[in-house]
mmCIF file of C-alpha atoms (C1' of nucleotides) in Angstrom:
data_model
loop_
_atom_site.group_PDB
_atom_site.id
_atom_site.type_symbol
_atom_site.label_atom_id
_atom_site.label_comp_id
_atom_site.label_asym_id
_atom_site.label_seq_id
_atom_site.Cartn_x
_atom_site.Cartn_y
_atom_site.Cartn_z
ATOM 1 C CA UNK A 1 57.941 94.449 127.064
ATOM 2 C CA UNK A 2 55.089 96.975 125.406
ATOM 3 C CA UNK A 3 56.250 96.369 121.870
ATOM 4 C CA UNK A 4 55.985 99.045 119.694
ATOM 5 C CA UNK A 5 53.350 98.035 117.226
ATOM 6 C CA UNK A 6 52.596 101.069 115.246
ATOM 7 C CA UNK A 7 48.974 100.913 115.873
ATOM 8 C CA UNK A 8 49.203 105.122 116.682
ATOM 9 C CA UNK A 9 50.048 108.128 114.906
ATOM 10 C CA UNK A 10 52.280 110.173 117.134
ATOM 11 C CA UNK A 11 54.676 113.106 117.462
ATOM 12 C CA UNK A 12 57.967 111.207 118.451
ATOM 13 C CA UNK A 13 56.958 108.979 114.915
ATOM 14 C CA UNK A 14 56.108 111.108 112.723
ATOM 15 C CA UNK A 15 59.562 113.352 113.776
ATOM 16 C CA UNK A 16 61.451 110.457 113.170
ATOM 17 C CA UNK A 17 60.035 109.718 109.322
ATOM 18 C CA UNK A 18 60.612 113.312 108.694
ATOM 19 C CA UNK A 19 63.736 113.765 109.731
ATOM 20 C CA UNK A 20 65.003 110.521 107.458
ATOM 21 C CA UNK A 21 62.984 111.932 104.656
ATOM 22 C CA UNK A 22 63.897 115.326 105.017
ATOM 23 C CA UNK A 23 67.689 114.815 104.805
ATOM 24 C CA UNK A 24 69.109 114.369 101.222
ATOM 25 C CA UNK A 25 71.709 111.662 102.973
ATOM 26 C CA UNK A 26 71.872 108.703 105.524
ATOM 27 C CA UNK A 27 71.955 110.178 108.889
ATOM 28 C CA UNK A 28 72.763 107.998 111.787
ATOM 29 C CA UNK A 29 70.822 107.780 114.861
ATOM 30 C CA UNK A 30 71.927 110.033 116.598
ATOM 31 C CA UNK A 31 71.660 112.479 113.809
ATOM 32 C CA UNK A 32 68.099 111.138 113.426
ATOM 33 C CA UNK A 33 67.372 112.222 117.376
ATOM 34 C CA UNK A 34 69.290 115.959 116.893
ATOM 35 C CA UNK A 35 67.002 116.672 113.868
ATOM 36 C CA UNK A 36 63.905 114.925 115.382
ATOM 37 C CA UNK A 37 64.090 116.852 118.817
ATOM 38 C CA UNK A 38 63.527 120.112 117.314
ATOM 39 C CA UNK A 39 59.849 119.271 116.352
ATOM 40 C CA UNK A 40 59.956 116.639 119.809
ATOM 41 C CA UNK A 41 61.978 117.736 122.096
ATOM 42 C CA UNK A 42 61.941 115.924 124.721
ATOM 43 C CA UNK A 43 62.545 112.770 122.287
ATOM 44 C CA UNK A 44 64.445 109.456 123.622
ATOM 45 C CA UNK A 45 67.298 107.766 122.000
ATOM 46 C CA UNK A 46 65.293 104.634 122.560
ATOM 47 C CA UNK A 47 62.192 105.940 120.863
ATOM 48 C CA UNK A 48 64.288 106.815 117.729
ATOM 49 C CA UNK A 49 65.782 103.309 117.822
ATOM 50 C CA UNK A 50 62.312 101.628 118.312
ATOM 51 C CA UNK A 51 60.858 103.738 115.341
ATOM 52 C CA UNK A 52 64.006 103.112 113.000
ATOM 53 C CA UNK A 53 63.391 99.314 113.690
ATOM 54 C CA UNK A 54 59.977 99.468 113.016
ATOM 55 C CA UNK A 55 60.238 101.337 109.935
ATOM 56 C CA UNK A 56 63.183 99.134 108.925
ATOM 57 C CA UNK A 57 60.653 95.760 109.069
ATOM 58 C CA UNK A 58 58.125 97.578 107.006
ATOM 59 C CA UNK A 59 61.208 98.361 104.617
ATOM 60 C CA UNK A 60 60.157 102.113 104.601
ATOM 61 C CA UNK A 61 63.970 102.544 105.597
ATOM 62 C CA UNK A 62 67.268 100.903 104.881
ATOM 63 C CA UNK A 63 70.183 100.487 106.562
ATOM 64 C CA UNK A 64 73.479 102.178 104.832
ATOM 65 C CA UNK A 65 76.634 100.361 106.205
ATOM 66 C CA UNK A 66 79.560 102.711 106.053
ATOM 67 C CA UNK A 67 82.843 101.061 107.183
ATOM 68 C CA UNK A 68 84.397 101.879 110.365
ATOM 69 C CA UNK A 69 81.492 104.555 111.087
ATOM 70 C CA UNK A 70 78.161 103.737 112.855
ATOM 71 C CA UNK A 71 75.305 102.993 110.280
ATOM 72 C CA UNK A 72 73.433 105.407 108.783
ATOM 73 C CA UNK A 73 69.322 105.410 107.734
ATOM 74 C CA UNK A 74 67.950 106.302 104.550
ATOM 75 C CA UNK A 75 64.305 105.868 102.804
ATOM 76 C CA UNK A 76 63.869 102.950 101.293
ATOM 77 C CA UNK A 77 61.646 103.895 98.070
ATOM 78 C CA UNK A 78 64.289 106.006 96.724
ATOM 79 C CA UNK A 79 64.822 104.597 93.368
ATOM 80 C CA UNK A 80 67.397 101.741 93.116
ATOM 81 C CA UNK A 81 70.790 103.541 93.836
ATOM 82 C CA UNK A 82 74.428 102.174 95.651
ATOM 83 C CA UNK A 83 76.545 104.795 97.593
ATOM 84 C CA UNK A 84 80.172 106.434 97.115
ATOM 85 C CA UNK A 85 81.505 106.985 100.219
ATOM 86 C CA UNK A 86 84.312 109.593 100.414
ATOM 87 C CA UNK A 87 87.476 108.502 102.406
ATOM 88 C CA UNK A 88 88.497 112.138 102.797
ATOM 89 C CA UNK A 89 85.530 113.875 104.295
ATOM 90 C CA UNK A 90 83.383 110.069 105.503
ATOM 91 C CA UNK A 91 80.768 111.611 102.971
ATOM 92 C CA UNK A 92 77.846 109.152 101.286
ATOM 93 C CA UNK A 93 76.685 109.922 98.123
ATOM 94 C CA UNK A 94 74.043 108.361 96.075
ATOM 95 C CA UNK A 95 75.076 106.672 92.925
ATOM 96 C CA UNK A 96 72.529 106.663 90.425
ATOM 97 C CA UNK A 97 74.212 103.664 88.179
ATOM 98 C CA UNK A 98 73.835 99.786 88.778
ATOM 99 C CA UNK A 99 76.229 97.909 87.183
ATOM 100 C CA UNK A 100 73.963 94.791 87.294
ATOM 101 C CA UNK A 101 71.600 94.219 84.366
ATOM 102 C CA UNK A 102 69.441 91.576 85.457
ATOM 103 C CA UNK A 103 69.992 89.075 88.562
ATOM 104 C CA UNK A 104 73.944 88.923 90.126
ATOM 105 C CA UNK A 105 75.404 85.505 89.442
ATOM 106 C CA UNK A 106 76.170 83.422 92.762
ATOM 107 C CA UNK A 107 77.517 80.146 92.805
ATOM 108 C CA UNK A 108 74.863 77.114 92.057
ATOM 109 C CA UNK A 109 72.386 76.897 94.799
ATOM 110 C CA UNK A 110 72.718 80.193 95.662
ATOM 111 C CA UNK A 111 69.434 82.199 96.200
ATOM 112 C CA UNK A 112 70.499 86.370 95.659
ATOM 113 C CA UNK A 113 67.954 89.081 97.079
ATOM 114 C CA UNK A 114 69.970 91.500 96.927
ATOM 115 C CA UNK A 115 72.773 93.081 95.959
ATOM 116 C CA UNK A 116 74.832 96.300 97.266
ATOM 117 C CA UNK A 117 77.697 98.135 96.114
ATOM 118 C CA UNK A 118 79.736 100.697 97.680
ATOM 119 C CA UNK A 119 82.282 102.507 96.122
ATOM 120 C CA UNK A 120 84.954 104.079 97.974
ATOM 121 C CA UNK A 121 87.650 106.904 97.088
ATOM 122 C CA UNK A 122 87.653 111.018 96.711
ATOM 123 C CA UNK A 123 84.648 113.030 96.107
ATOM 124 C CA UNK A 124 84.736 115.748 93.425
ATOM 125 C CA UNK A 125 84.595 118.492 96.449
ATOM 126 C CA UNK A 126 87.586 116.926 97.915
ATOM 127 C CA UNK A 127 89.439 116.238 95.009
ATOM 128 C CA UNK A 128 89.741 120.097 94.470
ATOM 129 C CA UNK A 129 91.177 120.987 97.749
ATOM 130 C CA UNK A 130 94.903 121.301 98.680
ATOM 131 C CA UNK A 131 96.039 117.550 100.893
ATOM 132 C CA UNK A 132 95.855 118.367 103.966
ATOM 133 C CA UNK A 133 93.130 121.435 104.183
ATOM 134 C CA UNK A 134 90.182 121.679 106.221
ATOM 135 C CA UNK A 135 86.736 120.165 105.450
ATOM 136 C CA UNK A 136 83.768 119.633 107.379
ATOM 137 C CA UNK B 1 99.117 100.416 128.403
ATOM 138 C CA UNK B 2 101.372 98.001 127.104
ATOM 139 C CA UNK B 3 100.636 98.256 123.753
ATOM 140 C CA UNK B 4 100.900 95.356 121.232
ATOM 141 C CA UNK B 5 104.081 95.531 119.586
ATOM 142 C CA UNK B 6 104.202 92.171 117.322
ATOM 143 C CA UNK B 7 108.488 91.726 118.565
ATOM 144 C CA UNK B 8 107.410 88.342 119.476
ATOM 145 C CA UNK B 9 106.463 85.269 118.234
ATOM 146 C CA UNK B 10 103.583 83.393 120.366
ATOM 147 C CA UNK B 11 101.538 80.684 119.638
ATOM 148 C CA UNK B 12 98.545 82.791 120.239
ATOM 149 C CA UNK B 13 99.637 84.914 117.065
ATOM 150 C CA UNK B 14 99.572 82.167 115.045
ATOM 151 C CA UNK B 15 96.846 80.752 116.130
ATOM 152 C CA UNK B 16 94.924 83.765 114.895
ATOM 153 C CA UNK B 17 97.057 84.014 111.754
ATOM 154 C CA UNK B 18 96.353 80.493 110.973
ATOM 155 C CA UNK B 19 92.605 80.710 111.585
ATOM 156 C CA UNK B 20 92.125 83.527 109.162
ATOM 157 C CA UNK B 21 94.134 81.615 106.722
ATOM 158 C CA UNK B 22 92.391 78.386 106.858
ATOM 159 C CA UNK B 23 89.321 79.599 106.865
ATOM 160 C CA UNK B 24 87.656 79.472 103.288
ATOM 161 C CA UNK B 25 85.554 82.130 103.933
ATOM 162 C CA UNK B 26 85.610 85.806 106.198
ATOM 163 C CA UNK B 27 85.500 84.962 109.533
ATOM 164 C CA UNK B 28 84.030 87.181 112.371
ATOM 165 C CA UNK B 29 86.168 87.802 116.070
ATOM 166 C CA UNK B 30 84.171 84.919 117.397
ATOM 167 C CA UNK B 31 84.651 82.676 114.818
ATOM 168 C CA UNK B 32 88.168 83.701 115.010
ATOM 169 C CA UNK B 33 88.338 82.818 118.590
ATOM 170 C CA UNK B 34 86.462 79.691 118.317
ATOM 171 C CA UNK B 35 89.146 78.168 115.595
ATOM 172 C CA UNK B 36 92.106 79.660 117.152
ATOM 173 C CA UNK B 37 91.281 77.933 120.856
ATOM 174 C CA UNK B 38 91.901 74.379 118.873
ATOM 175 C CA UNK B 39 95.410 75.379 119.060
ATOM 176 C CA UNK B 40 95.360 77.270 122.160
ATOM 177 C CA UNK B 41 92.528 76.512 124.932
ATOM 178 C CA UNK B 42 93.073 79.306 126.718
ATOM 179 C CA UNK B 43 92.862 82.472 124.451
ATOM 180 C CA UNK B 44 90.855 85.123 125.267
ATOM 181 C CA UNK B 45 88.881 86.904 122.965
ATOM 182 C CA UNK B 46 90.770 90.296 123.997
ATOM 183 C CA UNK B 47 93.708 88.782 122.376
ATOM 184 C CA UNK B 48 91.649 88.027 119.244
ATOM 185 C CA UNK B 49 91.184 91.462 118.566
ATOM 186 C CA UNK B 50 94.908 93.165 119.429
ATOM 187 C CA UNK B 51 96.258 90.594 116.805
ATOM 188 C CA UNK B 52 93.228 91.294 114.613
ATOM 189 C CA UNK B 53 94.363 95.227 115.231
ATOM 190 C CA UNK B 54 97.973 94.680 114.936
ATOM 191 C CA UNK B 55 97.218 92.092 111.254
ATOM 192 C CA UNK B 56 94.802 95.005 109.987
ATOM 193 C CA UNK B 57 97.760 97.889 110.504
ATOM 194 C CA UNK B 58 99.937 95.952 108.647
ATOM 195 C CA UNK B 59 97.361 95.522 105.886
ATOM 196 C CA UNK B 60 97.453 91.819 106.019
ATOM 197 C CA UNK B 61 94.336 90.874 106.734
ATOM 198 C CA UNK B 62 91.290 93.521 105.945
ATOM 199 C CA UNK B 63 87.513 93.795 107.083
ATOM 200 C CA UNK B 64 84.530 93.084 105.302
ATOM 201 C CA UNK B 65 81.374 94.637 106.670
ATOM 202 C CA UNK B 66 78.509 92.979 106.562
ATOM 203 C CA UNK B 67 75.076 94.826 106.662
ATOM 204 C CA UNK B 68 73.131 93.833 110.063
ATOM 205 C CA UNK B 69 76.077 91.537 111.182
ATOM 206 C CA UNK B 70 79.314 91.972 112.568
ATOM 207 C CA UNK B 71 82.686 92.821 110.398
ATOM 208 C CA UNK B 72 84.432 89.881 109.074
ATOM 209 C CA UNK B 73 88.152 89.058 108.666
ATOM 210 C CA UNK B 74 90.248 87.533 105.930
ATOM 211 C CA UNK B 75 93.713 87.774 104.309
ATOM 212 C CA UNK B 76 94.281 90.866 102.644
ATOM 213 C CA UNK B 77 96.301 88.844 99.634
ATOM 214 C CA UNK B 78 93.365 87.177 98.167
ATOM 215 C CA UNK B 79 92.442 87.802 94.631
ATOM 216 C CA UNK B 80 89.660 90.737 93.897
ATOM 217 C CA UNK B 81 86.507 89.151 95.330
ATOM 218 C CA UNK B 82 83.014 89.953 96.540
ATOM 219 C CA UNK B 83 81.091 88.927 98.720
ATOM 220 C CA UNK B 84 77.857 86.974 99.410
ATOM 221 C CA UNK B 85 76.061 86.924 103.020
ATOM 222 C CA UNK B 86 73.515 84.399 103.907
ATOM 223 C CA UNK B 87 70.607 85.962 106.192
ATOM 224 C CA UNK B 88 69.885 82.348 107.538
ATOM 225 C CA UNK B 89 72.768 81.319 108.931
ATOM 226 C CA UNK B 90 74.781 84.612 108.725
ATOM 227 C CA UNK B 91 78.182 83.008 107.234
ATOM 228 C CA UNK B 92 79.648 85.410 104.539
ATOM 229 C CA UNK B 93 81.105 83.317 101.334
ATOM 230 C CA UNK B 94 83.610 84.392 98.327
ATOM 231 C CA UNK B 95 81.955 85.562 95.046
ATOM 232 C CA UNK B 96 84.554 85.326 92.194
ATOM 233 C CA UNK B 97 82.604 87.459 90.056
ATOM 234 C CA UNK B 98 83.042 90.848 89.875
ATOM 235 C CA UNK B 99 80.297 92.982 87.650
ATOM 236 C CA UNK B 100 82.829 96.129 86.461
ATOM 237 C CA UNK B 101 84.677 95.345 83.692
ATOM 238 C CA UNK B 102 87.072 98.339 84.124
ATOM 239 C CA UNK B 103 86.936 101.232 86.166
ATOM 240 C CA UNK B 104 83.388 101.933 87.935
ATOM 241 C CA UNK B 105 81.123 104.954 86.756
ATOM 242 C CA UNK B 106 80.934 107.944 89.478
ATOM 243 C CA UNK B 107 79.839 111.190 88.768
ATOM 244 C CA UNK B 108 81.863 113.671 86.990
ATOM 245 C CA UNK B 109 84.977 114.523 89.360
ATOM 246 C CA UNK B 110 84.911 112.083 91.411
ATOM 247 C CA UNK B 111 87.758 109.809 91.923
ATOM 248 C CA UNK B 112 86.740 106.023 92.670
ATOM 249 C CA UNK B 113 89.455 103.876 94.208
ATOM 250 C CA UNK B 114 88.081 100.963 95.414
ATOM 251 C CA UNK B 115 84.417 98.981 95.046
ATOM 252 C CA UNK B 116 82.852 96.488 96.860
ATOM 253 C CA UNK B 117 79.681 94.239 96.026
ATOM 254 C CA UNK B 118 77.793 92.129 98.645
ATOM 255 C CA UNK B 119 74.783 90.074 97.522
ATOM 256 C CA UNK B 120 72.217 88.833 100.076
ATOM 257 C CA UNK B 121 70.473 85.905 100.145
ATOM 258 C CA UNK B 122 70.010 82.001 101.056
ATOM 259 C CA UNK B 123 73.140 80.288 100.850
ATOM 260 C CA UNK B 124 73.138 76.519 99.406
ATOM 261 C CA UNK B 125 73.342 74.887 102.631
ATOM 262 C CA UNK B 126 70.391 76.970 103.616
ATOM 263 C CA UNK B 127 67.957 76.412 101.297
ATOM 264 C CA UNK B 128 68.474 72.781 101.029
ATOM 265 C CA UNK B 129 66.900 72.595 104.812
ATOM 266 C CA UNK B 130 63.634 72.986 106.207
ATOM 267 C CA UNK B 131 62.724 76.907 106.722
ATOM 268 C CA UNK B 132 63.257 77.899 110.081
ATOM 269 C CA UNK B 133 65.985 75.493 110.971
ATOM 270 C CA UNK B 134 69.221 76.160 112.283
ATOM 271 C CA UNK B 135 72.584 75.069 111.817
ATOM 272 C CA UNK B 136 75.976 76.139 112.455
ATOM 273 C "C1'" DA C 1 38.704 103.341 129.926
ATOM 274 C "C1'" DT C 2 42.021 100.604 127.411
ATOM 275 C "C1'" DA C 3 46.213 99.396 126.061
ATOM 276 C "C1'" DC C 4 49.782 101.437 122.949
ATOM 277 C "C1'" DT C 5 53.864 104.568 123.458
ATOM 278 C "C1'" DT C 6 57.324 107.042 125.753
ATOM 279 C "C1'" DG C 7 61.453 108.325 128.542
ATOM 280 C "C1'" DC C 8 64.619 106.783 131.670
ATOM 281 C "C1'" DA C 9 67.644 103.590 133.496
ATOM 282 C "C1'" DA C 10 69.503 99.200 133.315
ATOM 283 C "C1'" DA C 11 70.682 95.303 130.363
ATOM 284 C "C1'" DA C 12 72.813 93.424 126.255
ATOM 285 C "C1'" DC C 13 76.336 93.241 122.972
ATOM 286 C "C1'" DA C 14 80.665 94.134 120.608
ATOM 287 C "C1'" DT C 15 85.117 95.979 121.199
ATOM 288 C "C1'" DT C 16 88.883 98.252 123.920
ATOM 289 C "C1'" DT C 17 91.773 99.042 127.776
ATOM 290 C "C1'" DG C 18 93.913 98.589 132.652
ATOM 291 C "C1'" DC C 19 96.496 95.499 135.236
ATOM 292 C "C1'" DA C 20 99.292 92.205 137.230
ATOM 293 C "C1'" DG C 21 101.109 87.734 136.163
ATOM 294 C "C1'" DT C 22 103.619 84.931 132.544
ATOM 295 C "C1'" DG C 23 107.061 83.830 129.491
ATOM 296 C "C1'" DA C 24 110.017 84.909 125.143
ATOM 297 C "C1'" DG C 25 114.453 86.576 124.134
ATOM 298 C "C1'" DC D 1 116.405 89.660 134.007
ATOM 299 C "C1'" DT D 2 113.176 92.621 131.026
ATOM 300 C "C1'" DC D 3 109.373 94.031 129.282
ATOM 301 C "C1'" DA D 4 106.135 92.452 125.504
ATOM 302 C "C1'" DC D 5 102.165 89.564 125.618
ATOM 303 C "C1'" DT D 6 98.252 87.392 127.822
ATOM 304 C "C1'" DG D 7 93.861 86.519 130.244
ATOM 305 C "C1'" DC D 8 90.571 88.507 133.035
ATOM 306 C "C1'" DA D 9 87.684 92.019 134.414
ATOM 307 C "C1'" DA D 10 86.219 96.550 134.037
ATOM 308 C "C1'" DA D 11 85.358 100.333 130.819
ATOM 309 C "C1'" DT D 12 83.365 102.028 126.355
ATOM 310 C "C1'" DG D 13 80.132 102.907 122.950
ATOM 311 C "C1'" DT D 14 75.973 101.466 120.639
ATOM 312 C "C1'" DT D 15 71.495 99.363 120.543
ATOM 313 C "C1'" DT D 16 67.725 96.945 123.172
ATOM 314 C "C1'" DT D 17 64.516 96.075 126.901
ATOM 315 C "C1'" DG D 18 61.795 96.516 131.545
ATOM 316 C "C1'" DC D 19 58.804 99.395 133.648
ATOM 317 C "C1'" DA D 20 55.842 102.913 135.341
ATOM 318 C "C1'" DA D 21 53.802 106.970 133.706
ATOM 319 C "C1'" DG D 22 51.679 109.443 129.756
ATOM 320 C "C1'" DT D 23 48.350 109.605 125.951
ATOM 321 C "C1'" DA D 24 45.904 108.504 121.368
ATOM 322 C "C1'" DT D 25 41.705 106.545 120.324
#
DNA sequence: ATACTTGCAAAACATTTGCAGTGAG
DNA sequence: CTCACTGCAAATGTTTTGCAAGTAT
């Protein structure tokens, strides 16, 4: 296969950054290609996923895991954050506080990287509307 | 189609139950499948996921997703745990430590109902062997 | 020109469902 | 006997790869 090495600035790429960088949350891929095909449109699925792995081994992206949802992309030099994701709407917010000070404790032997910590539950725009109500 | 029901009691259903309760640690479908066929040879891994369906509706066994991997499985009865995923060898282990002490911080109005921590890292058994080894 | 990149289609995976045969009650 | 449960194979849905054509340098 014609790996993609990254040795070329091009249209398809640079659509791709921008639309991760431009959004204020994780988008998913195929969020990634709907925003990305208005400056490329003629963009591949398979581009977008060959630029999203790319930029996830140079860690200029992370992944965002969301449970029972497809994941989602985000920059990764945003400053150290975890994410709050709403049960009601299947929102992600940032979460500015870390409640680790210092390196997690593991069992002995252990070697931690990294840590990540999702909390789950009703986001203040949900919490104020009626059970039940629309939301988008 | 004929949906699973749980009115009966088959060896295949315990076999599954059994696995995930043996099992020190989350298991994934295929690990599932793998410990279950020691009591029954012939079990497909279809199977391993209607009774994995049919345990997670009934809340007795949840999921635990795992970034870059696929979910895990354990018994939903366990005390409050974390979790910590090895990127050599991909098992996911049981942290007893939990870093809240009383109710996580969210942003003003929002309502946080459940947390969950994963560390990454090298697990013991990992970084006692040679990088680049495998194991299993 | 060279060889990296792209889009498309097919392949790979993980998970779900259709079906007809099996077996629990 | 019934009909829930099972294994297999086919269907889904998502992500990856092969390839020939397009293009940055």
């Amino acid at each position: 296969m014609a790996t993609y090495r990254g040795k070329r600035k091009t249209p398809q790429r640079d659509a791709v950054r921008d639309a991760i960088a431009a959004a204020g949350r994780p988008l998913s891929a195929e969020e990634i290609l709907a925003k990305a095909r208005k400056e490329v449109p003629a963009l591949g699925l398979a581009t977008v996923y060959r630029h999203l792995r790319y930029l996830l081994d140079r860690k200029q992206v992370v992944t965002v895991e969301i449970s029972g949802s497809t994941p989602r992309f985000e920059p990764a030099q945003l400053a150290h954050h975890h994410h709050f994701h709403c049960r009601e709407c299947d929102r992600v917010y940032e979460i500015a506080e870390c409640p680790f000070h210092g390196q997690p404790h593991a069992p002995p032997g252990f070697r931690v990287e990294n840590h990540e910590v999702t909390l789950t539950g009703i986001c203040e725009r949900c919490a104020r509307q009626v059970p039940g109500s629309r939301s988008s």
